[in-house]
Short mmCIF file of C-alpha atoms and ligand atoms in Angstrom, two decimals:
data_model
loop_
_atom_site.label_atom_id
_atom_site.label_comp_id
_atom_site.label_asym_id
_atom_site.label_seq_id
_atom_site.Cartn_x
_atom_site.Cartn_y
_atom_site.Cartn_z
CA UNK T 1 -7.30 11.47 -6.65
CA UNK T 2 -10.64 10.73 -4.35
CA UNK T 3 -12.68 8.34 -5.76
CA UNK T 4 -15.67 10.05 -4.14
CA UNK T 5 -14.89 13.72 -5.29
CA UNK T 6 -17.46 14.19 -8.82
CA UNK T 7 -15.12 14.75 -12.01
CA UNK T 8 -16.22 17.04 -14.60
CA UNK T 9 -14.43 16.96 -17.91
CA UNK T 10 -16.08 19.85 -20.13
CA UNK T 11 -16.39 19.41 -23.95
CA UNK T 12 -15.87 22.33 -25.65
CA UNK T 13 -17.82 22.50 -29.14
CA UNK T 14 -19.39 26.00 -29.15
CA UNK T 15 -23.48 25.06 -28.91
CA UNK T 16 -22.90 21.74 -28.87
CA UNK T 17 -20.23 21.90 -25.54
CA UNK T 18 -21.00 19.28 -22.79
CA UNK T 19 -19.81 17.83 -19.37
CA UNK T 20 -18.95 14.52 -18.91
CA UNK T 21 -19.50 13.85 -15.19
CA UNK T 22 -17.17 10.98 -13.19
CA UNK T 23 -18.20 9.03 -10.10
CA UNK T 24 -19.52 6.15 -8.20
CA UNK T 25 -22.99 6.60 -7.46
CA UNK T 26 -24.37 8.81 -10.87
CA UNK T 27 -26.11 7.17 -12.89
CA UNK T 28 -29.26 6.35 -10.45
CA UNK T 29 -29.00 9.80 -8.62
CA UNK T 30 -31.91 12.35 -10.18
CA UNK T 31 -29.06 15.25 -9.25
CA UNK T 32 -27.27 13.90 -12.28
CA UNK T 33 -30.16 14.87 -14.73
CA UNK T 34 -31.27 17.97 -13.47
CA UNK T 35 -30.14 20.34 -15.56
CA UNK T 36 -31.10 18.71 -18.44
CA UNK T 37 -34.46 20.14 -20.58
CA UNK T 38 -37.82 19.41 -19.43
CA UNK T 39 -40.00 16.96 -21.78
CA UNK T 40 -43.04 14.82 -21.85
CA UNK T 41 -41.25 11.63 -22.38
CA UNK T 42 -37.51 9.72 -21.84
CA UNK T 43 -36.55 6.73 -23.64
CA UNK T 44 -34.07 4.35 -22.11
CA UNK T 45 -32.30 2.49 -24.69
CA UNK T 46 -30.58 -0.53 -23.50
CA UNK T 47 -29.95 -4.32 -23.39
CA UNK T 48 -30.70 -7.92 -22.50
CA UNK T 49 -27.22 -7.89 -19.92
CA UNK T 50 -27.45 -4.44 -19.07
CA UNK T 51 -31.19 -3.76 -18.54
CA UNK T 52 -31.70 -6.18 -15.82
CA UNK T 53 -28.35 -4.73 -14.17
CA UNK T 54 -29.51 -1.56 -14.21
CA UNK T 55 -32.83 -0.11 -16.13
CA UNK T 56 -35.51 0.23 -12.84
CA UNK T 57 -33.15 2.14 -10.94
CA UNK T 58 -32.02 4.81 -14.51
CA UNK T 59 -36.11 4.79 -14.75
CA UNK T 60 -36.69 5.62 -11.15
CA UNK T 61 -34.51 8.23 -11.18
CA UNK T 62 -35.31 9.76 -14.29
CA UNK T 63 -39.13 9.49 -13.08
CA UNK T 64 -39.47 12.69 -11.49
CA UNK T 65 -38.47 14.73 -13.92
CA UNK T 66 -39.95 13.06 -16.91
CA UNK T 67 -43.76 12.28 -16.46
CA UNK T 68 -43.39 9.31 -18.96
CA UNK T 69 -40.17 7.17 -19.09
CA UNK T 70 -40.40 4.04 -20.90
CA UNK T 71 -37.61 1.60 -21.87
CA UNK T 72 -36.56 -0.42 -25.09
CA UNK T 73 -34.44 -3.43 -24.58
CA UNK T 74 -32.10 -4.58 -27.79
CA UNK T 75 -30.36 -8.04 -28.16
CA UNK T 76 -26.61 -7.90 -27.01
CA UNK T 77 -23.85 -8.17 -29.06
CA UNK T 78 -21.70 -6.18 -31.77
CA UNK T 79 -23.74 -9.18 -34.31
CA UNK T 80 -27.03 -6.64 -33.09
CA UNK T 81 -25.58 -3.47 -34.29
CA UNK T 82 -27.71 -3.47 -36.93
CA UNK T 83 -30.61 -1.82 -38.87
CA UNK T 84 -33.16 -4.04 -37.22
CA UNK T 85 -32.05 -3.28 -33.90
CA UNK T 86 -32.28 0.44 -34.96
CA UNK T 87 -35.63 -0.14 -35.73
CA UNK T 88 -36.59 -1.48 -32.24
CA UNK T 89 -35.88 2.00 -30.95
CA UNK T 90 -37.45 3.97 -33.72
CA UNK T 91 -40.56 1.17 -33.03
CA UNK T 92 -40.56 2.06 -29.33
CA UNK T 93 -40.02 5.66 -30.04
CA UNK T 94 -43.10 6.34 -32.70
CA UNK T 95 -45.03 3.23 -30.31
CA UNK T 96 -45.07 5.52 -27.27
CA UNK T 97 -45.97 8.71 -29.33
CA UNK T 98 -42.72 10.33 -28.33
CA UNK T 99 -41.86 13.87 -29.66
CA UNK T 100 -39.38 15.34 -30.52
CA UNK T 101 -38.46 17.05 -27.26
CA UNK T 102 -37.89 13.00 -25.93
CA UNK T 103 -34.69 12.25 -24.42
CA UNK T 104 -32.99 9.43 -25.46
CA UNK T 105 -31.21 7.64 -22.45
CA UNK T 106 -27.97 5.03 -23.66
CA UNK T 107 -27.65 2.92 -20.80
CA UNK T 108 -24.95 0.21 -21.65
CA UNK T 109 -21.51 -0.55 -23.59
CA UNK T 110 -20.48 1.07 -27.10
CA UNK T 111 -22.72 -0.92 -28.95
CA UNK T 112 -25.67 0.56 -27.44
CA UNK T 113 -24.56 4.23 -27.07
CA UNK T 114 -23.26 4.10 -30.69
CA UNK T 115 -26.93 2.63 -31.94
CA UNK T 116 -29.14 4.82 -29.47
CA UNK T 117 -27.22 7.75 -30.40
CA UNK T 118 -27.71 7.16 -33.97
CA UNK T 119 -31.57 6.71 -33.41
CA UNK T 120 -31.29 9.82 -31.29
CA UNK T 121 -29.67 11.89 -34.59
CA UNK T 122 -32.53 10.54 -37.03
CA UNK T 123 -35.55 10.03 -34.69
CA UNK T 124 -37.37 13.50 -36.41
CA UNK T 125 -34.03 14.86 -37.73
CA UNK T 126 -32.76 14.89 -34.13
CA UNK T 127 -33.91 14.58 -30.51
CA UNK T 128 -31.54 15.33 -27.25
CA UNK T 129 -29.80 11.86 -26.06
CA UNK T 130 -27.72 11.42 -23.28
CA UNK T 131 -24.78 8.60 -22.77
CA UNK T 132 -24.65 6.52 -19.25
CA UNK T 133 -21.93 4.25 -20.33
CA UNK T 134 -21.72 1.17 -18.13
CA UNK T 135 -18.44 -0.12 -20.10
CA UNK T 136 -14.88 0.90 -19.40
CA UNK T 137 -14.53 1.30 -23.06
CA UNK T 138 -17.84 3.14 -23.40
CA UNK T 139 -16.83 5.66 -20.08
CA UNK T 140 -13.28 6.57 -21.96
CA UNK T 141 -14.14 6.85 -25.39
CA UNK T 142 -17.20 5.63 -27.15
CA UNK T 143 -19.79 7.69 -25.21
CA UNK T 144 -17.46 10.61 -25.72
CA UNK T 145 -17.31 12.78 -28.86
CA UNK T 146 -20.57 12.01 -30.71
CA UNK T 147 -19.42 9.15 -33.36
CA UNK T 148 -22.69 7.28 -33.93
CA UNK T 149 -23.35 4.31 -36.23
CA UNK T 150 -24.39 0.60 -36.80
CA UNK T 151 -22.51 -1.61 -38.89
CA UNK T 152 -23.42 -2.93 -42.45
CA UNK T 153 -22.71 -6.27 -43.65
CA UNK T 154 -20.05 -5.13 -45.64
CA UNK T 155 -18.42 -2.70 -42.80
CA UNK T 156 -18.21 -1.98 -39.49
CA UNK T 157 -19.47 1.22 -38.35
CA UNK T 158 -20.16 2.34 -41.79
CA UNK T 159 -23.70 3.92 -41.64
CA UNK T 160 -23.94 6.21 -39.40
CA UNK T 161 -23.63 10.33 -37.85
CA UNK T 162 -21.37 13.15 -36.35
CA UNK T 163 -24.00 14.03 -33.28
CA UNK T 164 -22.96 14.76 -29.79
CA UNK T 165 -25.16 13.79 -26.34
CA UNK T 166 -26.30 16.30 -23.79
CA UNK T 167 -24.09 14.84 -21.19
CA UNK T 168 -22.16 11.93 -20.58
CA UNK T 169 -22.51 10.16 -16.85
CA UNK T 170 -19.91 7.78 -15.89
CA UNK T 171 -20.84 6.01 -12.99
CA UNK T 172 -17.85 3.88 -12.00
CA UNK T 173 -20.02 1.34 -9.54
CA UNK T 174 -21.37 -0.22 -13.38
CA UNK T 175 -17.75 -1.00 -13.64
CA UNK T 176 -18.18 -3.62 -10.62
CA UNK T 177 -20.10 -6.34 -13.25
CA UNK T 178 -18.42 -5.84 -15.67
CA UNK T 179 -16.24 -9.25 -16.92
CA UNK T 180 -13.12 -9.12 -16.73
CA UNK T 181 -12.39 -9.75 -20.47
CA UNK T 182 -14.42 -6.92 -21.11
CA UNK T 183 -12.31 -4.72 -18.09
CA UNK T 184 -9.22 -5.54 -20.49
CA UNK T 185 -10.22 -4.56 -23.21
CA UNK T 186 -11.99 -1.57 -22.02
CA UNK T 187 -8.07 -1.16 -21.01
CA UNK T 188 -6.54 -1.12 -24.57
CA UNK T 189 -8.81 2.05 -25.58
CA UNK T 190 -6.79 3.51 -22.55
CA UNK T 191 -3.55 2.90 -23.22
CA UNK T 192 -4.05 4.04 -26.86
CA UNK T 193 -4.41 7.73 -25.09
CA UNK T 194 -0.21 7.57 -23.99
CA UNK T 195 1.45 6.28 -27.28
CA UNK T 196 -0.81 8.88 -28.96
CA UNK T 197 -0.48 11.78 -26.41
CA UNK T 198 0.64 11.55 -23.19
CA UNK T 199 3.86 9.67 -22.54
CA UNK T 200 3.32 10.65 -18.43
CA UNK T 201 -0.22 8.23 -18.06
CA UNK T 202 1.51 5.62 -20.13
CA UNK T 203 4.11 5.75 -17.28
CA UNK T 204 1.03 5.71 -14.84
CA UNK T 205 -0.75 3.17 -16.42
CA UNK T 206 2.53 0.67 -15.97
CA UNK T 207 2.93 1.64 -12.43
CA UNK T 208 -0.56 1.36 -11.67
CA UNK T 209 -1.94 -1.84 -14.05
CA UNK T 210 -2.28 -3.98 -10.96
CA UNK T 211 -4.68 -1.60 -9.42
CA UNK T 212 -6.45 -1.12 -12.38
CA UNK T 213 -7.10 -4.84 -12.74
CA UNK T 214 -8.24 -5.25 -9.32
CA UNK T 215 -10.66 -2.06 -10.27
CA UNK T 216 -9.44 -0.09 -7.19
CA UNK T 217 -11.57 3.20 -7.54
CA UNK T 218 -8.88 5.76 -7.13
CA UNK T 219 -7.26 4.20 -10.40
CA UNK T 220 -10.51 3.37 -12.33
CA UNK T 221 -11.64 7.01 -11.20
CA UNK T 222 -8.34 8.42 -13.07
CA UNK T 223 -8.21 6.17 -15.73
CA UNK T 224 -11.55 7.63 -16.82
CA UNK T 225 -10.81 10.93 -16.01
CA UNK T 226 -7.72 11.18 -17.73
CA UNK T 227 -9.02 9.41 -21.14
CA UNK T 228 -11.59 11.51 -21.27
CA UNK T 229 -9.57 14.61 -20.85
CA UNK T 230 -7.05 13.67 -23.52
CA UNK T 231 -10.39 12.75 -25.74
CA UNK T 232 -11.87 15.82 -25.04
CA UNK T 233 -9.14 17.78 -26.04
CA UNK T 234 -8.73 16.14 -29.52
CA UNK T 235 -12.50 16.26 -29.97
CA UNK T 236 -12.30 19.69 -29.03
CA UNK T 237 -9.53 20.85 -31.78
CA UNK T 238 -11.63 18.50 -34.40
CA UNK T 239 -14.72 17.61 -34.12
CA UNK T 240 -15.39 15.68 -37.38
CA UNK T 241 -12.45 14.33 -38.34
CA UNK T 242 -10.22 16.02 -40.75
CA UNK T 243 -7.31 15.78 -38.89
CA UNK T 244 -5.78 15.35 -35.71
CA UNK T 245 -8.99 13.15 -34.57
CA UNK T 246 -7.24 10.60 -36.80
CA UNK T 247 -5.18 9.66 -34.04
CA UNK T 248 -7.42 8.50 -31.96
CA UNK T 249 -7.70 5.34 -34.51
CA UNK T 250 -4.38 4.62 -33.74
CA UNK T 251 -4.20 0.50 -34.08
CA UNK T 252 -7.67 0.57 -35.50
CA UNK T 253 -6.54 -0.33 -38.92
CA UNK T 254 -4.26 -3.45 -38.22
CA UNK T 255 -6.98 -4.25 -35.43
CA UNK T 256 -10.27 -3.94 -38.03
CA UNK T 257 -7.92 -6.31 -40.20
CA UNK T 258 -7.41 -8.67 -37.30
CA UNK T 259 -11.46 -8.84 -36.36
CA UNK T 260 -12.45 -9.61 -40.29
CA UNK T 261 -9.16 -11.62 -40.81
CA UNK T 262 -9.54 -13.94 -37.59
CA UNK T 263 -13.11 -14.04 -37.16
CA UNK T 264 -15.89 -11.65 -35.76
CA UNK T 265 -16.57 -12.87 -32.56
CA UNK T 266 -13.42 -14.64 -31.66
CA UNK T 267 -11.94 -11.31 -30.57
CA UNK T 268 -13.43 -8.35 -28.89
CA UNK T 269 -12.87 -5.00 -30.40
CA UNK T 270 -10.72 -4.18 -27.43
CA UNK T 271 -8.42 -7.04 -28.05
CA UNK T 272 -8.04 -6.80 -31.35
CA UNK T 273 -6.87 -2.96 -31.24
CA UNK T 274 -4.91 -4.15 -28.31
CA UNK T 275 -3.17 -6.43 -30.29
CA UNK T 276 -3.12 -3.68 -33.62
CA UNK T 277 -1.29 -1.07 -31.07
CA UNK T 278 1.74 -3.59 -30.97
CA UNK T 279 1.70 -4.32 -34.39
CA UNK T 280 1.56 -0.50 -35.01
CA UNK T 281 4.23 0.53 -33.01
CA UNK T 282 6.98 -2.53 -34.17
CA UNK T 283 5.59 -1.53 -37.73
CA UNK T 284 6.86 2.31 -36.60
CA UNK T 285 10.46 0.80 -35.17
CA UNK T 286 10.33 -1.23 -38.72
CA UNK T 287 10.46 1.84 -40.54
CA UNK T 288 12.95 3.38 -38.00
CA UNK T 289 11.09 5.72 -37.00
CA UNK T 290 10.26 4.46 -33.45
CA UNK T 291 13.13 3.05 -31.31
CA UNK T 292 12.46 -0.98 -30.67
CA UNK T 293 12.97 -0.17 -27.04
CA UNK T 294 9.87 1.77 -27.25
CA UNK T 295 7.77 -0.61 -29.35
CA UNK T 296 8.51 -2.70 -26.58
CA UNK T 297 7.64 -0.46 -23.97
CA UNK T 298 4.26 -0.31 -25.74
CA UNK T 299 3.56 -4.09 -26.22
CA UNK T 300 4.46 -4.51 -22.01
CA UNK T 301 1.93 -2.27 -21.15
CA UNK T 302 -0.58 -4.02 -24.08
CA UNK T 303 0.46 -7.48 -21.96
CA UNK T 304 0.30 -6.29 -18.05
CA UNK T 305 -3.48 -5.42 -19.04
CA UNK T 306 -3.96 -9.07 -20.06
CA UNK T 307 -4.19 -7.99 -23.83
CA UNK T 308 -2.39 -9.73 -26.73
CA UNK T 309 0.21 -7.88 -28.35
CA UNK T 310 1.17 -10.29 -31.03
CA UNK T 311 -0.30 -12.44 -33.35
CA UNK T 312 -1.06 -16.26 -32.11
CA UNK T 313 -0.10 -19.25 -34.24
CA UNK T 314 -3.58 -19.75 -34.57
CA UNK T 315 -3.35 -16.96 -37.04
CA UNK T 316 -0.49 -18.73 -39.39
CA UNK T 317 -3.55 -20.03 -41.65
CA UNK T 318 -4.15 -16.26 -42.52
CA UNK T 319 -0.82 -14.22 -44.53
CA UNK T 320 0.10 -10.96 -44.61
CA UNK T 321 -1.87 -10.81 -47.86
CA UNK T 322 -5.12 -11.55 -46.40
CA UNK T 323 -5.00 -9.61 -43.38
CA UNK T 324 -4.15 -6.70 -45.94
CA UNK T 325 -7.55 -7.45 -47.73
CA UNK T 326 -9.36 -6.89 -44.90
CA UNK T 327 -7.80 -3.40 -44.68
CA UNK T 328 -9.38 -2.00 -47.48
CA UNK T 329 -12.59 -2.11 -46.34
CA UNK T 330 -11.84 0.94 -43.80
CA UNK T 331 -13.82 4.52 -43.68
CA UNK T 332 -10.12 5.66 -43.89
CA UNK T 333 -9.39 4.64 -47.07
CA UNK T 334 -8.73 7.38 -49.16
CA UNK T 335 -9.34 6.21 -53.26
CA UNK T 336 -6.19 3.65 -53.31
CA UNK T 337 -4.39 4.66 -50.39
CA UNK T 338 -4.44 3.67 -46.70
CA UNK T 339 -3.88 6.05 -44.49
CA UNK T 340 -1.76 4.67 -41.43
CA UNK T 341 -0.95 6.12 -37.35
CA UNK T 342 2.26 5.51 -36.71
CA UNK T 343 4.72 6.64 -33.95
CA UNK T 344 7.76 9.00 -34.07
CA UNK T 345 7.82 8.43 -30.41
CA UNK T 346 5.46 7.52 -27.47
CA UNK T 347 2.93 10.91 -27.10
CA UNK T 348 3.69 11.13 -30.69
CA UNK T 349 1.75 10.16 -33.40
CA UNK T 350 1.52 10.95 -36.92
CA UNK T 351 -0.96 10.04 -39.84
CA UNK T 352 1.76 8.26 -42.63
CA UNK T 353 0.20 8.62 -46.16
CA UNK T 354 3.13 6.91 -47.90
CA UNK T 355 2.77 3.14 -46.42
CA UNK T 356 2.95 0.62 -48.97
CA UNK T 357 0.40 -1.95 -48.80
CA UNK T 358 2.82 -4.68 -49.93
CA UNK T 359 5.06 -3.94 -47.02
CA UNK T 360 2.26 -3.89 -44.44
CA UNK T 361 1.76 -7.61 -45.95
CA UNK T 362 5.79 -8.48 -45.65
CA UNK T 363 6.02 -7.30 -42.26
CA UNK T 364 2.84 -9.13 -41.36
CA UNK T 365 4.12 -12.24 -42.95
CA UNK T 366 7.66 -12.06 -40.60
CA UNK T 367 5.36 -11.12 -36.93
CA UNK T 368 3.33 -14.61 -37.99
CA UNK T 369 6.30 -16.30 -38.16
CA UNK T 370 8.29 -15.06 -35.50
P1 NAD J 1 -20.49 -3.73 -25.72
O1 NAD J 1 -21.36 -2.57 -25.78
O2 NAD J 1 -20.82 -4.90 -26.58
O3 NAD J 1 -20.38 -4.22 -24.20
C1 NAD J 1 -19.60 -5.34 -23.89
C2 NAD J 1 -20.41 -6.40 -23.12
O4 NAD J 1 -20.53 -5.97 -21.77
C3 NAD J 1 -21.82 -6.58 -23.63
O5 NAD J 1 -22.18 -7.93 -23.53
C4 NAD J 1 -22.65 -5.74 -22.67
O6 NAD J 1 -23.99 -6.14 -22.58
C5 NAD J 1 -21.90 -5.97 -21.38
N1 NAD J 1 -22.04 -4.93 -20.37
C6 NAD J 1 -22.07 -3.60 -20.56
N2 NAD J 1 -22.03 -2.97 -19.38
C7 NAD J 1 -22.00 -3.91 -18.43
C8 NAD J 1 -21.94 -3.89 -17.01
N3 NAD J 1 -21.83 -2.73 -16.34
N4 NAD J 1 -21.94 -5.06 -16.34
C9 NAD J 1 -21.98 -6.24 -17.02
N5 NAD J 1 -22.00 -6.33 -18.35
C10 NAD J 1 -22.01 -5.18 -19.05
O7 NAD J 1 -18.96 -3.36 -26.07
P2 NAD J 1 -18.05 -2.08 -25.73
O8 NAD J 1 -16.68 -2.63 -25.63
O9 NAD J 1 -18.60 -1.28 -24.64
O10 NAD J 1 -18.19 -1.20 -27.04
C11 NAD J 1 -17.74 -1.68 -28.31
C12 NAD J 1 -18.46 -0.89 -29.36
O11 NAD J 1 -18.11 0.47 -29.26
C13 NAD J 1 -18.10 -1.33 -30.78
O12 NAD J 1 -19.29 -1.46 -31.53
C14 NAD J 1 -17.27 -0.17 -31.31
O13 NAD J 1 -17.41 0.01 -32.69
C15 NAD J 1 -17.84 0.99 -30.55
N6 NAD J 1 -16.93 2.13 -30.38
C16 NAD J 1 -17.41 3.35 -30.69
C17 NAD J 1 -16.61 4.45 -30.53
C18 NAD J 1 -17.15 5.82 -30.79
O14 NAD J 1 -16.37 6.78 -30.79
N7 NAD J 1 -18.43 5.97 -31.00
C19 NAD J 1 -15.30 4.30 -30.02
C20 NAD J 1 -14.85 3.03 -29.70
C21 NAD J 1 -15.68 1.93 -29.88
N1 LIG J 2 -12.83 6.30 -31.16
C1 LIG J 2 -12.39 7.14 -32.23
C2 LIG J 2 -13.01 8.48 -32.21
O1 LIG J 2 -13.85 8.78 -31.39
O2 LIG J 2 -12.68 9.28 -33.02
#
């Protein structure tokens, strides 16, 4: 693929369809916003990191189109995804007398697309937002199907909306400052797309993982193309979640347990689904339903992309038991059961509703002390 030919990935959702548009040089280029609805006023949500990146250049581009575009910048960090960071855009928001024909601009990582588009859903029972994700993560999945939330002390992600942007532009040049701990684990949200549907880019991504890594624009250009695709898709066929979506939280559960179990903060989401993938898949192979050759093949790709795929001795404090714990406290929980993605093979995954909790904790108990 040329890295300088635009990528559109469409969204198909009836009224609420959308294009997700893929290239260097978007984000700053008024082309990119010009078929978007006229208003007053644009609001740029963004961040402390971010905003100094990257803010003048969203606002000067958005300036002749909107006649007033004003900016609100949030502390960084998944510890800011919070009410009180909400309320710093609905401040700037009802501060600048903006209606509800504003635009909400995300300009940033997950944490501030999933907050501004939040805002966006409840600001007067809903204004138009758009995403500019300037995280690999954020450009191949969180801008992309219309989850919104903040967390709650109790949960992560657990307050929040269904509500989809008006467009998505990834801009790969963001990319270019981006660390490259955050690159990785930007990675692991990738990867999840082959064991879960598409054994052909898993084969891509191990052939290609160097190039990746050195953020050679062909591959970042198809990495982001081809996520979003296979996102699309399953957005497309279920929007809110009853069913197949499920899979896209493949590792999510053993990885939510690994965040609260090892520490908040220690681990980036990225890492700790990462490292919740491998777990996932030898927990498929446990059950026989996976062949330990390909839980393997899944934990190499995990590794090439600097990513752990198993659990450090650090961890041998925590048991099995614990790390269970943690798992209750999961929007999938459904009354006493945990729903779990596992793998009949790689590009196929199923939701298991008969995994016993005490066997989660067994098997958890043997990868600490193997
Ligand atoms: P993030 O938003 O915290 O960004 C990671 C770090 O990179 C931050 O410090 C940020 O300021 C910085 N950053 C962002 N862009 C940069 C750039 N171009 N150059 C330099 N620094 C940059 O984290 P994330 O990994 O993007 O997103 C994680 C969040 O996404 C979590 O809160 C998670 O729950 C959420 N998420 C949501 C969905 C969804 O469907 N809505 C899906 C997956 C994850
Ligand atoms: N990242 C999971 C989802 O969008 O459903």
């Amino acid at each position: 693929m040329n890295s300088s030919d635009l990528q559109i990935v469409a969204i198909d959702l009836a009224e609420r369809s959308y294009h997700i548009a893929i290239r260097g040089s978007l984000f700053d280029n008024p082309l990119s916003y010009v078929e978007l609805p006229a208003a007053h006023s644009a609001l740029i949500v963004t961040n402390t990191t971010v905003g100094p990146l990257y803010a003048e250049r969203l606002q000067r581009a958005l300036s002749g189109k909107y006649p007033q575009v004003h900016t609100v910048v949030l502390p960084d960090g998944e510890a800011f995804k919070t009410w009180e960071s909400l309320n710093l855009i609905f401040d700037a928001l009802l501060g600048h007398g903006c209606d509800r024909k504003t635009i909400l601009f995300a300009l940033g990582g997950g944490v501030v697309g999933d907050m501004a588009g939040f805002a966006a859903a409840s600001y007067m029972r809903g204004v138009p937002f758009v995403q500019v994700p300037t995280t690999l993560l954020a450009q191949v999945d969180s801008s992309v199907g219309g989850k919104t939330a903040i967390n709650h002390p109790l949960g992560k992600n657990m307050i929040g909306a269904f509500y989809q942007p008006l467009k998505v532009v990834c801009d790969l040049d963001t990319l270019k400052t981006l660390p490259d701990r955050e690159l990785s684990a930007g990675l692991a949200e990738v990867i999840k797309y082959g064991p879960i549907a598409d054994m052909d880019f898993l084969g891509w991504l191990e052939a290609n993982m160097d190039a990746a890594l050195a953020r050679e624009p062909a591959a970042l250009a198809h990495i982001v193309k081809r996520s979003c695709e296979i996102k699309a898709d399953v957005v497309g066929q279920d929007e809110r979640e009853s069913g197949l979506r499920a899979i896209l939280n493949f590792g999510h559960t053993f990885g939510h347990a690994i965040e609260a179990g090892l520490g908040y903060g220690e681990w980036l989401h990225g890492e700790a689904v990462a490292l919740g993938m491998a777990l996932a898949a030898r927990y498929s192979a446990r059950r026989s339903e996976l062949s330990a050759a390909d839980a393997d093949r899944a934990a190499g790709v995990i590794a090439a992309a600097g990513l752990p795929a198993h659990l450090p001795t650090l961890a041998l404090s925590c048991d099995g038991a614990r790390l269970v714990d943690h798992m209750r406290y999961d929007k999938k929980v459904e009354g006493t059961t945990l729903p779990f993605l596992l793998l009949r093979a790689i590009g196929n995954a199923y939701v298991a509703r008969d995994v016993d909790l005490a066997d989660i904790a067994a098997f958890l108990d043997a990868e600490l002390h193997s």
